[in-house]
Coordinates of C-alpha atoms in Angstrom, one line a residue:
X1 CA -26.9 -1.3 50.6
X2 CA -25.9 -4.2 52.8
X3 CA -22.6 -6.0 52.9
X4 CA -24.1 -9.0 51.1
X5 CA -25.3 -6.7 48.2
X6 CA -21.9 -5.1 48.0
X7 CA -20.1 -8.4 47.5
X8 CA -22.7 -9.7 45.1
X9 CA -22.1 -6.7 42.8
X10 CA -18.4 -7.7 42.6
X11 CA -19.1 -11.0 40.9
X12 CA -19.5 -11.2 37.2
X13 CA -21.9 -13.7 35.9
X14 CA -22.4 -12.5 32.3
X15 CA -19.6 -11.7 29.9
X16 CA -20.2 -10.5 26.4
X17 CA -19.3 -7.7 24.0
X18 CA -21.5 -5.7 21.6
X19 CA -18.8 -4.1 19.5
X20 CA -19.0 -0.7 17.9
X21 CA -17.9 0.1 14.3
X22 CA -14.1 0.4 14.1
X23 CA -13.4 -1.5 17.3
X24 CA -10.6 -4.1 17.1
X25 CA -10.2 -5.2 20.7
X26 CA -11.9 -4.5 24.0
X27 CA -10.9 -5.5 27.5
X28 CA -13.9 -6.6 29.7
X29 CA -13.9 -4.4 32.9
X30 CA -12.7 -6.6 35.7
X31 CA -11.2 -4.2 38.2
X32 CA -12.1 -5.2 41.7
X33 CA -14.3 -7.9 40.3
X34 CA -14.2 -11.7 40.0
X35 CA -15.8 -14.1 37.6
X36 CA -18.5 -16.3 39.1
X37 CA -17.9 -20.0 38.6
X38 CA -20.6 -21.0 36.1
X39 CA -20.8 -17.5 34.6
X40 CA -22.2 -17.2 31.0
X41 CA -19.9 -16.2 28.2
X42 CA -21.4 -15.1 24.9
X43 CA -19.1 -14.7 21.9
X44 CA -20.8 -13.3 18.7
X45 CA -20.0 -14.1 15.1
X46 CA -16.7 -12.6 14.0
X47 CA -15.4 -12.3 17.6
X48 CA -12.9 -14.2 19.8
X49 CA -12.7 -14.0 23.6
X50 CA -9.4 -14.7 25.3
X51 CA -8.8 -15.4 29.0
X52 CA -5.4 -14.5 30.3
X53 CA -3.2 -15.7 33.1
X54 CA -0.5 -13.2 34.2
X55 CA -0.6 -11.5 30.8
X56 CA -0.4 -14.8 28.7
X57 CA -3.3 -16.1 26.7
X58 CA -4.7 -19.3 28.3
X59 CA -8.1 -20.2 26.8
X60 CA -9.7 -18.8 23.7
X61 CA -13.4 -19.0 22.6
X62 CA -14.9 -18.6 19.2
X63 CA -18.5 -17.8 18.4
X64 CA -21.0 -19.4 20.8
X65 CA -22.4 -19.5 24.3
X66 CA -20.4 -21.1 27.1
X67 CA -20.7 -21.9 30.8
X68 CA -17.4 -21.0 32.5
X69 CA -16.2 -23.8 34.7
X70 CA -13.1 -26.1 34.9
X71 CA -14.2 -28.2 31.9
X72 CA -14.4 -25.1 29.6
X73 CA -11.3 -23.4 30.9
X74 CA -8.8 -26.3 30.8
X75 CA -5.6 -24.3 30.4
X76 CA -6.6 -21.7 33.0
X77 CA -7.6 -24.5 35.4
X78 CA -4.2 -26.2 35.0
X79 CA -2.2 -22.9 35.4
X80 CA -4.2 -22.0 38.5
X81 CA -3.9 -25.5 39.9
X82 CA -7.6 -25.8 40.5
X83 CA -8.9 -29.2 41.5
X84 CA -11.9 -30.7 39.7
X85 CA -14.3 -29.6 42.4
X86 CA -13.4 -25.9 42.0
X87 CA -16.5 -23.8 42.7
X88 CA -15.1 -20.4 43.8
X89 CA -15.1 -17.1 41.9
X90 CA -11.9 -16.5 40.1
X91 CA -10.0 -13.5 38.5
X92 CA -8.8 -13.4 34.9
X93 CA -8.4 -10.7 32.3
X94 CA -10.8 -11.2 29.4
X95 CA -10.2 -9.5 26.1
X96 CA -12.6 -9.6 23.1
X97 CA -11.2 -9.3 19.5
X98 CA -13.1 -8.5 16.3
X99 CA -12.2 -10.3 13.1
X100 CA -14.5 -8.3 10.9
X101 CA -13.0 -6.8 7.8
X102 CA -12.3 -3.1 8.2
X103 CA -13.1 -1.6 4.8
X104 CA -12.9 1.8 3.1
X105 CA -9.5 2.8 4.5
X106 CA -7.3 5.2 2.6
X107 CA -3.5 5.2 2.2
X108 CA -1.2 7.6 0.5
X109 CA 2.3 9.0 0.4
X110 CA 2.5 12.2 2.4
X111 CA 5.8 13.0 0.6
X112 CA 7.1 11.6 -2.8
X113 CA 8.8 8.2 -2.4
X114 CA 12.0 7.4 -4.2
X115 CA 12.1 4.1 -6.0
X116 CA 14.7 2.6 -8.3
X117 CA 13.3 1.6 -11.6
X118 CA 15.1 -0.7 -14.0
X119 CA 14.3 1.6 -17.0
X120 CA 14.4 5.1 -15.6
X121 CA 16.7 4.7 -12.6
X122 CA 15.6 6.6 -9.4
X123 CA 12.1 7.9 -9.6
X124 CA 10.1 10.0 -7.1
X125 CA 6.5 9.1 -7.1
X126 CA 3.3 9.8 -5.2
X127 CA 0.5 7.3 -4.9
X128 CA -2.9 7.0 -3.3
X129 CA -5.4 4.3 -2.9
X130 CA -7.6 2.3 -0.5
X131 CA -7.3 -1.0 1.4
X132 CA -9.0 -3.2 4.0
X133 CA -7.7 -5.5 6.7
X134 CA -8.8 -7.8 9.5
X135 CA -7.4 -9.3 12.7
X136 CA -6.2 -12.8 11.7
X137 CA -4.0 -14.1 14.6
X138 CA -5.0 -13.0 18.1
X139 CA -1.7 -13.8 19.8
X140 CA 0.7 -11.5 17.9
X141 CA -2.0 -8.8 17.6
X142 CA -2.4 -8.8 21.4
X143 CA 1.3 -8.8 22.3
X144 CA 2.4 -6.3 19.7
X145 CA -0.5 -3.9 19.5
X146 CA -3.0 -4.2 22.3
X147 CA -0.9 -5.0 25.4
X148 CA -2.3 -3.3 28.5
X149 CA -4.8 -1.1 26.5
X150 CA -8.4 -1.2 27.5
X151 CA -9.4 -0.9 23.8
X152 CA -7.9 -0.5 20.4
X153 CA -9.7 1.0 17.4
X154 CA -8.9 1.3 13.7
X155 CA -8.4 5.0 14.2
X156 CA -5.7 4.3 16.8
X157 CA -3.9 1.9 14.3
X158 CA -4.2 3.7 11.0
X159 CA -1.2 6.1 11.3
X160 CA 1.1 3.0 11.9
X161 CA -0.5 1.1 9.0
X162 CA -0.1 4.0 6.6
X163 CA 3.6 4.4 7.5
X164 CA 4.1 0.7 6.9
X165 CA 2.4 0.9 3.5
X166 CA 4.6 3.9 2.5
X167 CA 7.7 1.9 3.3
X168 CA 6.4 -1.2 1.5
X169 CA 5.7 1.0 -1.5
X170 CA 9.4 1.6 -2.1
X171 CA 10.1 -2.1 -1.6
X172 CA 7.3 -3.2 -3.9
X173 CA 8.2 -0.9 -6.8
X174 CA 11.9 -0.7 -6.4
X175 CA 12.6 -4.3 -5.7
X176 CA 10.6 -5.8 -8.5
X177 CA 11.9 -6.8 -12.0
X178 CA 8.9 -5.3 -13.8
X179 CA 9.4 -1.8 -15.2
X180 CA 7.5 0.9 -13.5
X181 CA 5.7 1.9 -16.7
X182 CA 4.5 -1.7 -17.3
X183 CA 3.1 -1.8 -13.8
X184 CA 1.5 1.7 -14.1
X185 CA -0.2 0.7 -17.3
X186 CA -1.9 -2.1 -15.4
X187 CA -3.2 -0.9 -12.1
X188 CA -4.5 -4.4 -11.2
X189 CA -0.9 -5.7 -11.5
X190 CA 0.4 -2.8 -9.5
X191 CA -2.2 -3.3 -6.8
X192 CA -1.3 -7.0 -6.5
X193 CA 2.5 -6.2 -6.4
X194 CA 2.0 -3.6 -3.6
X195 CA -0.4 -5.9 -1.7
X196 CA 2.3 -8.6 -1.7
X197 CA 4.8 -6.1 -0.4
X198 CA 2.5 -4.9 2.4
X199 CA 1.3 -8.4 3.6
X200 CA 4.5 -9.5 5.5
X201 CA 4.4 -6.3 7.6
X202 CA 0.8 -6.7 8.5
X203 CA 1.3 -10.4 9.2
X204 CA 3.8 -9.7 11.9
X205 CA 1.1 -7.8 13.8
X206 CA -1.4 -10.6 13.3
X207 CA -3.3 -8.7 10.6
X208 CA -4.3 -9.9 7.1
X209 CA -4.6 -7.5 4.1
X210 CA -8.0 -8.3 2.6
X211 CA -7.9 -5.9 -0.3
X212 CA -5.4 -3.3 -1.6
X213 CA -6.0 -0.9 -4.5
X214 CA -3.9 1.8 -6.3
X215 CA -6.3 4.6 -7.3
X216 CA -3.9 7.4 -8.2
X217 CA -0.2 7.5 -9.3
X218 CA 1.8 10.6 -10.2
X219 CA 5.4 11.2 -11.4
X220 CA 7.5 14.3 -11.1
X221 CA 6.5 17.0 -13.7
X222 CA 9.8 16.9 -15.6
X223 CA 9.6 13.1 -16.0
X224 CA 6.0 13.3 -17.1
X225 CA 6.9 15.9 -19.7
X226 CA 9.6 13.6 -21.1
X227 CA 7.2 10.7 -21.3
X228 CA 4.6 12.9 -23.0
X229 CA 7.1 14.1 -25.6
X230 CA 8.4 10.6 -26.3
X231 CA 4.8 9.4 -26.7
X232 CA 4.1 12.3 -29.2
X233 CA 7.2 11.4 -31.2
X234 CA 6.2 7.8 -31.5
X235 CA 2.6 8.6 -32.5
X236 CA 3.7 11.1 -35.1
X237 CA 6.4 9.0 -36.5
X238 CA 6.8 10.7 -39.9
X239 CA 9.3 13.6 -39.8
X240 CA 7.4 15.8 -42.1
X241 CA 4.3 15.5 -39.9
X242 CA 6.5 16.2 -36.9
X243 CA 7.7 19.5 -38.4
X244 CA 4.2 20.5 -39.1
X245 CA 3.2 19.6 -35.6
X246 CA 6.0 21.7 -34.1
X247 CA 5.0 24.6 -36.3
X248 CA 1.4 24.4 -35.2
X249 CA 2.5 24.3 -31.5
X250 CA 4.7 27.4 -32.2
X251 CA 1.7 29.3 -33.7
X252 CA -0.5 28.5 -30.7
X253 CA 2.3 29.5 -28.2
X254 CA 3.1 32.7 -30.1
X255 CA -0.6 33.7 -30.3
X256 CA -0.8 33.5 -26.5
X257 CA 2.2 35.8 -26.0
X258 CA 2.1 39.6 -25.6
X259 CA 3.5 40.1 -29.1
X260 CA 0.7 38.0 -30.5
X261 CA 1.2 36.6 -34.0
X262 CA 4.4 38.6 -34.5
X263 CA 6.3 35.7 -33.0
X264 CA 4.7 33.1 -35.2
X265 CA 7.4 33.3 -37.9
X266 CA 10.3 32.6 -35.5
X267 CA 8.4 29.8 -33.7
X268 CA 7.3 28.1 -36.8
X269 CA 10.8 28.4 -38.3
X270 CA 12.2 26.7 -35.2
X271 CA 9.8 23.8 -35.5
X272 CA 10.5 23.4 -39.2
X273 CA 14.3 23.6 -38.5
X274 CA 14.0 20.8 -36.0
X275 CA 12.1 18.7 -38.5
X276 CA 14.7 19.4 -41.2
X277 CA 17.5 18.5 -38.9
X278 CA 15.9 15.2 -38.1
X279 CA 15.1 14.6 -41.8
X280 CA 18.7 15.3 -42.7
X281 CA 20.1 13.0 -40.1
X282 CA 17.6 10.1 -40.6
X283 CA 16.7 10.4 -44.2
X284 CA 19.7 11.9 -45.9
X285 CA 21.0 8.7 -47.3
X286 CA 17.7 7.9 -49.0
X287 CA 18.0 10.9 -51.5
X288 CA 20.6 9.2 -53.6
X289 CA 20.4 5.6 -54.8
X290 CA 23.7 4.2 -53.7
X291 CA 25.5 7.6 -53.8
X292 CA 27.6 9.0 -51.1
X293 CA 25.7 11.1 -48.4
X294 CA 25.7 14.8 -49.0
X295 CA 27.0 15.4 -45.5
X296 CA 29.9 13.9 -43.6
X297 CA 28.6 10.6 -42.0
X298 CA 30.4 11.4 -38.7
X299 CA 28.6 14.8 -38.5
X300 CA 25.3 13.0 -39.1
X301 CA 26.0 10.5 -36.4
X302 CA 26.7 13.4 -34.0
X303 CA 23.3 14.9 -34.9
X304 CA 21.7 11.5 -34.4
X305 CA 23.2 11.3 -30.9
X306 CA 21.9 14.7 -30.0
X307 CA 18.4 13.6 -31.1
X308 CA 18.8 10.5 -29.0
X309 CA 19.9 12.5 -26.0
X310 CA 16.8 14.7 -26.0
X311 CA 14.5 11.7 -26.5
X312 CA 13.6 12.5 -30.1
X313 CA 14.5 9.0 -31.3
X314 CA 14.9 5.6 -29.7
X315 CA 18.1 3.8 -29.0
X316 CA 17.1 1.2 -31.7
X317 CA 16.5 3.9 -34.3
X318 CA 19.9 5.5 -33.4
X319 CA 21.7 2.2 -33.7
X320 CA 20.1 1.3 -37.0
X321 CA 20.9 4.7 -38.7
X322 CA 24.4 4.8 -37.2
X323 CA 25.2 1.4 -38.7
X324 CA 23.7 2.5 -42.1
X325 CA 25.8 5.7 -42.2
X326 CA 29.0 4.1 -41.1
X327 CA 28.5 1.3 -43.6
X328 CA 28.7 3.8 -46.4
X329 CA 32.2 5.0 -45.6
X330 CA 34.6 3.6 -48.1

């Protein structure tokens, strides 16, 4: 290979990028090479090509085909003090960026996240879902994430994005005025609330959150048991039916125990006793028309309060019965 061939191979006359799936940024290989004046630049749909001067973006090109000369590189020409007749090869870093939407990405909380709920107070929840994003603003994306790297992929960035989402989860759920259960009942509303919490973090990196979905949400077991019990109470409503329900549960539990059906009597009795206690507290005053309650009103209020504490009745039910009982005291 002659000297002329050696130098000809150091000049770049075609610059383009055929991106691979998952690629976000790629630096065109320019080590020991210079760009030929009049070289051809091809930028495909969904790409941006940026020319740099000492680490700062000078000229950027969207989709299209370009001939590189002083007229198409105005900022680089000014920074390099090239005159209008400039014909020599020149050096510049060239980085391609992909603006395609990166889809099918998963997010989740590796550990339960504590959020402060207006109704339940501190809650530890776990959540999982999917999201997609794309590069929106090249300048902050380059300065904050690409820097001197030769390439940046979705796989390189995912751990950082998942950590940001986990942090935003606590902000989005704990900082909102909408109760957790109201959001959880409408996953579309929850997805939108969390997307709004995630967007500012992504934006500072030059990224846009295209979609964000909550697919799974779980509460601690003890909280879930409380909610299930409260739901059962509200569905049953009638105290007599509740006593029968408790007795049926006791029979099923006793049958599964080593003693078999021998424990049914005690279990069923416990269920009926609870129902009777509730009936006594909530319905005692209805047995007589205008007569005094058969039990001390203050004792009944105390029973009511115990039922409220274990979640057997609502605050509204407690307040109503308490007012009724105290109103009968002469």
